[in-house]
mmCIF file of C-alpha atoms in Angstrom:
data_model
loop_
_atom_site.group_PDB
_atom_site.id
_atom_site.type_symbol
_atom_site.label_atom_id
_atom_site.label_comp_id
_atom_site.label_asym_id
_atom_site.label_seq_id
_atom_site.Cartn_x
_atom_site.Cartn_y
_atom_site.Cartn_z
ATOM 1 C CA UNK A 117 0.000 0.000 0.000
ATOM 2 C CA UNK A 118 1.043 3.643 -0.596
ATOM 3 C CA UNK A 119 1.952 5.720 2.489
ATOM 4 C CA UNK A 120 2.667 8.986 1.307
ATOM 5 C CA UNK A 121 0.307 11.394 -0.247
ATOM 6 C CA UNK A 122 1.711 14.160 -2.206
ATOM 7 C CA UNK A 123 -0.337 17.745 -2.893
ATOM 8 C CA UNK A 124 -1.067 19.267 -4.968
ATOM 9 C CA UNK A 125 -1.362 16.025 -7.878
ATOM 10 C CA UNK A 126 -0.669 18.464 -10.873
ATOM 11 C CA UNK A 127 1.268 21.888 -10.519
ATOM 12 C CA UNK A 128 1.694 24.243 -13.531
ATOM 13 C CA UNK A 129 4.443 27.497 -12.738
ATOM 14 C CA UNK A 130 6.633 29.281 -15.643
ATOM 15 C CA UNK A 131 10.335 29.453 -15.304
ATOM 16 C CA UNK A 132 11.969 30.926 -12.656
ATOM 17 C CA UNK A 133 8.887 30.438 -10.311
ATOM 18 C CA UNK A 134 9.454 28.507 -6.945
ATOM 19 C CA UNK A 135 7.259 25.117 -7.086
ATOM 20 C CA UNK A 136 6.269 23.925 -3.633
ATOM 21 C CA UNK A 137 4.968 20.498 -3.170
ATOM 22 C CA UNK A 138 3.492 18.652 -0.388
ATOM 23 C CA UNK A 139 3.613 14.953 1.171
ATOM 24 C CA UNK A 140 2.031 13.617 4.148
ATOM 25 C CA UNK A 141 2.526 10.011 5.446
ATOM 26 C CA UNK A 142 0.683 7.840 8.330
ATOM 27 C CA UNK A 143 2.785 5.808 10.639
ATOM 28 C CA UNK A 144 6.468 6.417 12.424
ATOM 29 C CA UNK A 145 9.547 6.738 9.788
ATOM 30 C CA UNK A 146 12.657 6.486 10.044
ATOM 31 C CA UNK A 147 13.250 8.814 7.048
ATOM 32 C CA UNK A 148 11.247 10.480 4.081
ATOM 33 C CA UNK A 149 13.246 11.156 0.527
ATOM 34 C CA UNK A 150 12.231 12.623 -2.674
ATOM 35 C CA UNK A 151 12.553 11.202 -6.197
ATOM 36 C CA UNK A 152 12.154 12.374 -9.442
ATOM 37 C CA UNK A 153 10.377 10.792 -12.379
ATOM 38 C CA UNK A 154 11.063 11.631 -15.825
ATOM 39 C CA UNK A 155 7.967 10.236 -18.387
ATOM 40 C CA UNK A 156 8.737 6.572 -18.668
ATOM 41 C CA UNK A 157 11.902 6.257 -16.972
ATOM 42 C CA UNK A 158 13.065 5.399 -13.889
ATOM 43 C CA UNK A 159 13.011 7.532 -10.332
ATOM 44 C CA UNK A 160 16.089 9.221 -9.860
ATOM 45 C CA UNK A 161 17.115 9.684 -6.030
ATOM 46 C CA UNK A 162 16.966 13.585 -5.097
ATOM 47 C CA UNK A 163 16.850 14.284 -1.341
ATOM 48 C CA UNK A 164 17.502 12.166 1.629
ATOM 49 C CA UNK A 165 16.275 14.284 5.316
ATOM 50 C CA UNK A 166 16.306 11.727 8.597
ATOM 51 C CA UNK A 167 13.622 11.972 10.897
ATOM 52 C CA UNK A 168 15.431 13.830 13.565
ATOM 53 C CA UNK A 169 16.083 16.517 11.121
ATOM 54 C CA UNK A 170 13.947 19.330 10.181
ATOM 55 C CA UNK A 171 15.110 20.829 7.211
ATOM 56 C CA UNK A 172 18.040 20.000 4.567
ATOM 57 C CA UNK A 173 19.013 22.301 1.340
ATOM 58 C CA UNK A 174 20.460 20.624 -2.149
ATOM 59 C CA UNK A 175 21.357 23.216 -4.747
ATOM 60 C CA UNK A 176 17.538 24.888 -5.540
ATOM 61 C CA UNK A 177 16.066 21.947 -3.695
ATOM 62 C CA UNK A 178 15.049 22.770 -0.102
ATOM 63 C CA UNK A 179 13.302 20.050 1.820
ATOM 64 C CA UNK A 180 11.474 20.520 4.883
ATOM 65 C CA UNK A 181 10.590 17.659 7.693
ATOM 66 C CA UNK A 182 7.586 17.879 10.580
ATOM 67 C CA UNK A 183 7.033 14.746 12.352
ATOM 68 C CA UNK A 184 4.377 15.897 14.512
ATOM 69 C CA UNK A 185 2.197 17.020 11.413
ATOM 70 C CA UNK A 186 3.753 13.804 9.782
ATOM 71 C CA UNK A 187 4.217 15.981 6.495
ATOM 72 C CA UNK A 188 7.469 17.183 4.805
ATOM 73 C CA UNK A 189 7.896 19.636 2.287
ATOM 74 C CA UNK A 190 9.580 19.882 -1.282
ATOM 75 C CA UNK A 191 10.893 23.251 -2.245
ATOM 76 C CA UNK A 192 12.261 23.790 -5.972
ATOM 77 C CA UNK A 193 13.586 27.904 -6.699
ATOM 78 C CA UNK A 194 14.054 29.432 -9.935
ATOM 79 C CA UNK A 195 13.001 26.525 -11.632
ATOM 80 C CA UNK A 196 13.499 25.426 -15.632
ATOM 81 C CA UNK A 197 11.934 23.556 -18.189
ATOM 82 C CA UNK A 198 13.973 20.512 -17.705
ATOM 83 C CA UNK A 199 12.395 20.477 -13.894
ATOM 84 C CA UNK A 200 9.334 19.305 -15.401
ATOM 85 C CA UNK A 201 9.053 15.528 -13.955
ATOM 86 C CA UNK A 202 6.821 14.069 -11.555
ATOM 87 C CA UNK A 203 8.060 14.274 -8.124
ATOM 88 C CA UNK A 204 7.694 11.497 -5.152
ATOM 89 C CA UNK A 205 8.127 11.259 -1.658
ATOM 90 C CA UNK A 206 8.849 7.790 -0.498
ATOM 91 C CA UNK A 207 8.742 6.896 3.500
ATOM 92 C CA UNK A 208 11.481 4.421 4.947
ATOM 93 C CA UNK A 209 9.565 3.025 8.081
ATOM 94 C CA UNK A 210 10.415 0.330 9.914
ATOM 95 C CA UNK A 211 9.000 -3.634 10.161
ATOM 96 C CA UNK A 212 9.380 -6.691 11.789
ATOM 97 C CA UNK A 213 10.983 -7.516 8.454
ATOM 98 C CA UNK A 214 13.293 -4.611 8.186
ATOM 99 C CA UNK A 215 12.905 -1.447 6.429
ATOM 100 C CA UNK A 216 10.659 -1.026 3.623
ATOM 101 C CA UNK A 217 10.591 1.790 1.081
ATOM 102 C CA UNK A 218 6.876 2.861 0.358
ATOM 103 C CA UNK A 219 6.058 6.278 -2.059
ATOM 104 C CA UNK A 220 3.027 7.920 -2.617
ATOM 105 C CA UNK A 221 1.579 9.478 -5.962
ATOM 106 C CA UNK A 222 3.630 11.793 -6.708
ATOM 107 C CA UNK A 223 3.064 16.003 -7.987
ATOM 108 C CA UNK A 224 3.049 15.980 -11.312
ATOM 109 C CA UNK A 225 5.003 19.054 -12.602
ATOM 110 C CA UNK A 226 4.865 21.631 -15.881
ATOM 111 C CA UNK A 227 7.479 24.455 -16.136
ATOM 112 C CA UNK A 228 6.592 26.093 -18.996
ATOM 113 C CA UNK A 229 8.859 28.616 -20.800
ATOM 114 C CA UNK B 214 29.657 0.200 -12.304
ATOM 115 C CA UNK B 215 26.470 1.365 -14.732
ATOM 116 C CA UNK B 216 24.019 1.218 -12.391
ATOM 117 C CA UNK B 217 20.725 -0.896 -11.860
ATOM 118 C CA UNK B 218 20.081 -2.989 -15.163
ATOM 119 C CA UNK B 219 16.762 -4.438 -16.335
ATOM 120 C CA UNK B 220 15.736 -6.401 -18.771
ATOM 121 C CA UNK B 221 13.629 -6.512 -20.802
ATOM 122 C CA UNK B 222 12.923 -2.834 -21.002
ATOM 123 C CA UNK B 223 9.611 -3.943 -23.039
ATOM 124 C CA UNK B 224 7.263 -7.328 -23.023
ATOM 125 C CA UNK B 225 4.364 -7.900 -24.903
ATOM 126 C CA UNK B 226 2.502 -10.986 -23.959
ATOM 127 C CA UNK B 227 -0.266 -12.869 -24.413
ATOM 128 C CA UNK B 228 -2.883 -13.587 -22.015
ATOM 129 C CA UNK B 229 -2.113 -16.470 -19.902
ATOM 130 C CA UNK B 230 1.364 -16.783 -21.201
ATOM 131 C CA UNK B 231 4.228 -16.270 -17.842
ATOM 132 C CA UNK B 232 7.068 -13.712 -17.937
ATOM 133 C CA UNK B 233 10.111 -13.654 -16.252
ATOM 134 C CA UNK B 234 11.920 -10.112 -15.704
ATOM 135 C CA UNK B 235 15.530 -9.773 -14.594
ATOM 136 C CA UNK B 236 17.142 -7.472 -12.864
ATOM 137 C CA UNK B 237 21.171 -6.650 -12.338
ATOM 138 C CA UNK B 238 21.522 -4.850 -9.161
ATOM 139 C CA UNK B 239 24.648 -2.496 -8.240
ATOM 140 C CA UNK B 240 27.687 -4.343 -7.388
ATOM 141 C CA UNK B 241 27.382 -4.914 -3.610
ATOM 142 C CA UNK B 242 23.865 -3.710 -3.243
ATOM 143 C CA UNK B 243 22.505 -6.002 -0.214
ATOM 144 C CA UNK B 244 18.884 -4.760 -0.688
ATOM 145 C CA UNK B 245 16.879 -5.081 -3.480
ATOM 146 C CA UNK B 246 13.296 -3.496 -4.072
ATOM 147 C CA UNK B 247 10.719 -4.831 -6.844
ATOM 148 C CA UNK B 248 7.954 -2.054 -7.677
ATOM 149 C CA UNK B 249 5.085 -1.891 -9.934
ATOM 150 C CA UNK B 250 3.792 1.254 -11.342
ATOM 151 C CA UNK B 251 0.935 2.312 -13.790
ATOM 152 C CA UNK B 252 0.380 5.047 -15.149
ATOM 153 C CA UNK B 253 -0.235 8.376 -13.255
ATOM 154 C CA UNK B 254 0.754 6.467 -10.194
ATOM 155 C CA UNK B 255 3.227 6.151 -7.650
ATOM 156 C CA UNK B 256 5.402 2.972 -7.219
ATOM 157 C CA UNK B 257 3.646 0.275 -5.750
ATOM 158 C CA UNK B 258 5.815 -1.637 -3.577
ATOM 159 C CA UNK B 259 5.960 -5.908 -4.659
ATOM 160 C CA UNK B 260 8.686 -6.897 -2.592
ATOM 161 C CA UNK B 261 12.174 -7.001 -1.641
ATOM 162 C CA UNK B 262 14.943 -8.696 -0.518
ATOM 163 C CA UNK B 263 17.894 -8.721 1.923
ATOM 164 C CA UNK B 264 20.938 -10.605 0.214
ATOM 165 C CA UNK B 265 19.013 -13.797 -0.675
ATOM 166 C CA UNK B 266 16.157 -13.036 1.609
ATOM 167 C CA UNK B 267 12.780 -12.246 0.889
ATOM 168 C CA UNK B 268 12.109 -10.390 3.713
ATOM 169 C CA UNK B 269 9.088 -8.637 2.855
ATOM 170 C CA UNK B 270 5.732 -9.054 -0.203
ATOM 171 C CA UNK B 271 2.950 -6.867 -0.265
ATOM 172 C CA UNK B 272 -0.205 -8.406 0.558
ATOM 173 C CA UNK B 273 -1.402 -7.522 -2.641
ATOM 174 C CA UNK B 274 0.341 -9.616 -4.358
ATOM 175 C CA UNK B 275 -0.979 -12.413 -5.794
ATOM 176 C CA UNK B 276 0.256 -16.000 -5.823
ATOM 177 C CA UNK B 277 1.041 -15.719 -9.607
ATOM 178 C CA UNK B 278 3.751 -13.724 -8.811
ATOM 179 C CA UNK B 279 7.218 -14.831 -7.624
ATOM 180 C CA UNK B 280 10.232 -13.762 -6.695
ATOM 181 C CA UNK B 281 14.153 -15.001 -6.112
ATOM 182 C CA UNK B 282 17.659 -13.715 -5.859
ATOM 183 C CA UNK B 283 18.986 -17.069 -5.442
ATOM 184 C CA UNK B 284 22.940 -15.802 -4.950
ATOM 185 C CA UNK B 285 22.134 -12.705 -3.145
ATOM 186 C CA UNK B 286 23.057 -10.840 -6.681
ATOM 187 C CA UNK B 287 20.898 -10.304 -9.579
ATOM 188 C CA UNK B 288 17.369 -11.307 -8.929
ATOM 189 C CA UNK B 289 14.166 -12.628 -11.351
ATOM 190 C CA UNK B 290 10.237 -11.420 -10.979
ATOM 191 C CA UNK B 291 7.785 -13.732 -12.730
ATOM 192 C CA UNK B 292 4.320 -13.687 -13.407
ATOM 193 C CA UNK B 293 2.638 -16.860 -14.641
ATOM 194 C CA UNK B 294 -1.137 -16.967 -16.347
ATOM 195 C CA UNK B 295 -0.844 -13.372 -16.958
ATOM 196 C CA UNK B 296 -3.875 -11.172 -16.899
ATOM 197 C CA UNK B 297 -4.520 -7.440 -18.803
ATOM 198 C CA UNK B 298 -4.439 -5.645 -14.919
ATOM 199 C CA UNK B 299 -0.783 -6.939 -15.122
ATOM 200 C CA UNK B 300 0.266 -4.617 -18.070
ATOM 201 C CA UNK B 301 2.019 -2.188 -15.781
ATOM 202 C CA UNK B 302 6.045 -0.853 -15.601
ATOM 203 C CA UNK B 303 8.037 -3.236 -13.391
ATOM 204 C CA UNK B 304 10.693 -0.752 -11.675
ATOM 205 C CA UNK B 305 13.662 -2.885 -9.693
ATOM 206 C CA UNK B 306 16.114 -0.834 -7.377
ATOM 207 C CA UNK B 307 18.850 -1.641 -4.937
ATOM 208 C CA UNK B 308 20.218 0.006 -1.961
ATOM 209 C CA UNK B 309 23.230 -0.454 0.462
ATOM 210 C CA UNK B 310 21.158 -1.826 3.051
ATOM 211 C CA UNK B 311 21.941 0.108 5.492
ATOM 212 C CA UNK B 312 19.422 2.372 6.980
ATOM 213 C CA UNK B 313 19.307 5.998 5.603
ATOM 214 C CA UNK B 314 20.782 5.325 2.172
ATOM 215 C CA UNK B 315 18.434 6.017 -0.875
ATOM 216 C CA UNK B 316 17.446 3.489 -3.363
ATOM 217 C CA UNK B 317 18.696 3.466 -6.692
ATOM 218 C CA UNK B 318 16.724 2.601 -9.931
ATOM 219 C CA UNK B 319 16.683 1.120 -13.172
ATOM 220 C CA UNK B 320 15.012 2.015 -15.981
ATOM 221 C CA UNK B 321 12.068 -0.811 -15.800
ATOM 222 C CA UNK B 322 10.544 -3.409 -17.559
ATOM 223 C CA UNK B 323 7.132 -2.309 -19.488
ATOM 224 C CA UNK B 324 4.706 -5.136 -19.826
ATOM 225 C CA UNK B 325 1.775 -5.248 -22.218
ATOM 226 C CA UNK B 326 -0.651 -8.234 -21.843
ATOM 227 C CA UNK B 327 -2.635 -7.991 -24.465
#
């Protein structure tokens, strides 16, 4: 089953605009990353933040973490046409079995020129 | 080192025929993750293994599916008595295993039952 669930499912911005996107997960974690999709490829690995953290920054990207709200964040500034991707947050929480890497949806993003 | 490998990258099968994907994790990789995705979705996890350990299979899978990494390495998904709801990208990744390390992807396997 999915955990995470990203907002908004579709986001349309022109270049240079900042594209926020949100993800919000159910049970305990012992951290939350983003990947990127490009159409018909594979997810590419973009941002790692652990749980007891509660923000990280990678070039544009700006991540944020809150555990109490069980949501995190995904910032992208100034972005370009070759942002346009879906995006996916992915939960690594913790079974008996080990730890298991679930993702949600994805945001589906357009930067237009 | 080129990364997670797949193959196929495409399968077009017949109803009822079985399929057998492969994938090549990274070179030392202990974990390896087998995902399903259609389209306009997320990743769906299948399953995924610890060395040679199947450690973990989503409930939703059915008993036509199966999967082994028999030498810890490179590891096989297959699907017998295929149906049309299978038609979906197969995505495999691997990780270090060790907790806080991100996964890393191939490029899938795209089925078509038709």
């Amino acid at each position: 089953s999915q955990q995470g669930e990203e907002d908004p499912q579709a986001l349309s911005i022109q270049e240079g605009e900042n594209a926020t996107m949100n993800c919000s997960y159910k049970t305990s974690i012992n951290n939350l990353q983003w990947y990127r999709q490009n159409s018909g490829r594979g997810l590419v690995h973009l941002i790692l933040i652990r749980s007891n953290e509660r923000e990280k920054h990678s070039g544009r990207l700006r991540v944020t973490l809150d555990t109490s709200k069980k949501s995190s964040s995904l910032l992208i500034t100034a972005s370009r046409a070759a942002d346009t991707a879906s995006y996916f947050c992915a939960t690594d929480e913790y079974s008996n079995s080990g730890y298991a890497l679930n993702f949600g949806k994805g945001t589906s993003l357009l930067v237009t020129p | 080192d080129t990364g997670v490998s797949q193959d196929p990258r495409h399968k077009i099968t017949k109803r009822g025929q079985n399929v057998t994907f492969r994938c090549d994790p990274i070179s030392e990789h202990n974990r390896l993750y087998w995902y399903r995705q259609t389209l306009g979705q997320g990743p769906e996890f299948l399953t995924y293994f610890q060395n040679e350990a199947q450690l973990e299979k989503s409930r939703l899978l059915s008993d036509r599916f199966s999967a082994e990494r028999p030498k810890g390495s490179f590891s096989t998904l297959e699907i017998q008595r295929t149906e049309q709801g299978d038609s979906a990208m197969y995505l495999c990744a691997s990780s270090p295993g060790a907790a806080n390390t991100e996964a890393f992807f191939g490029q899938g396997t795209r089925l078509t039952v038709v």
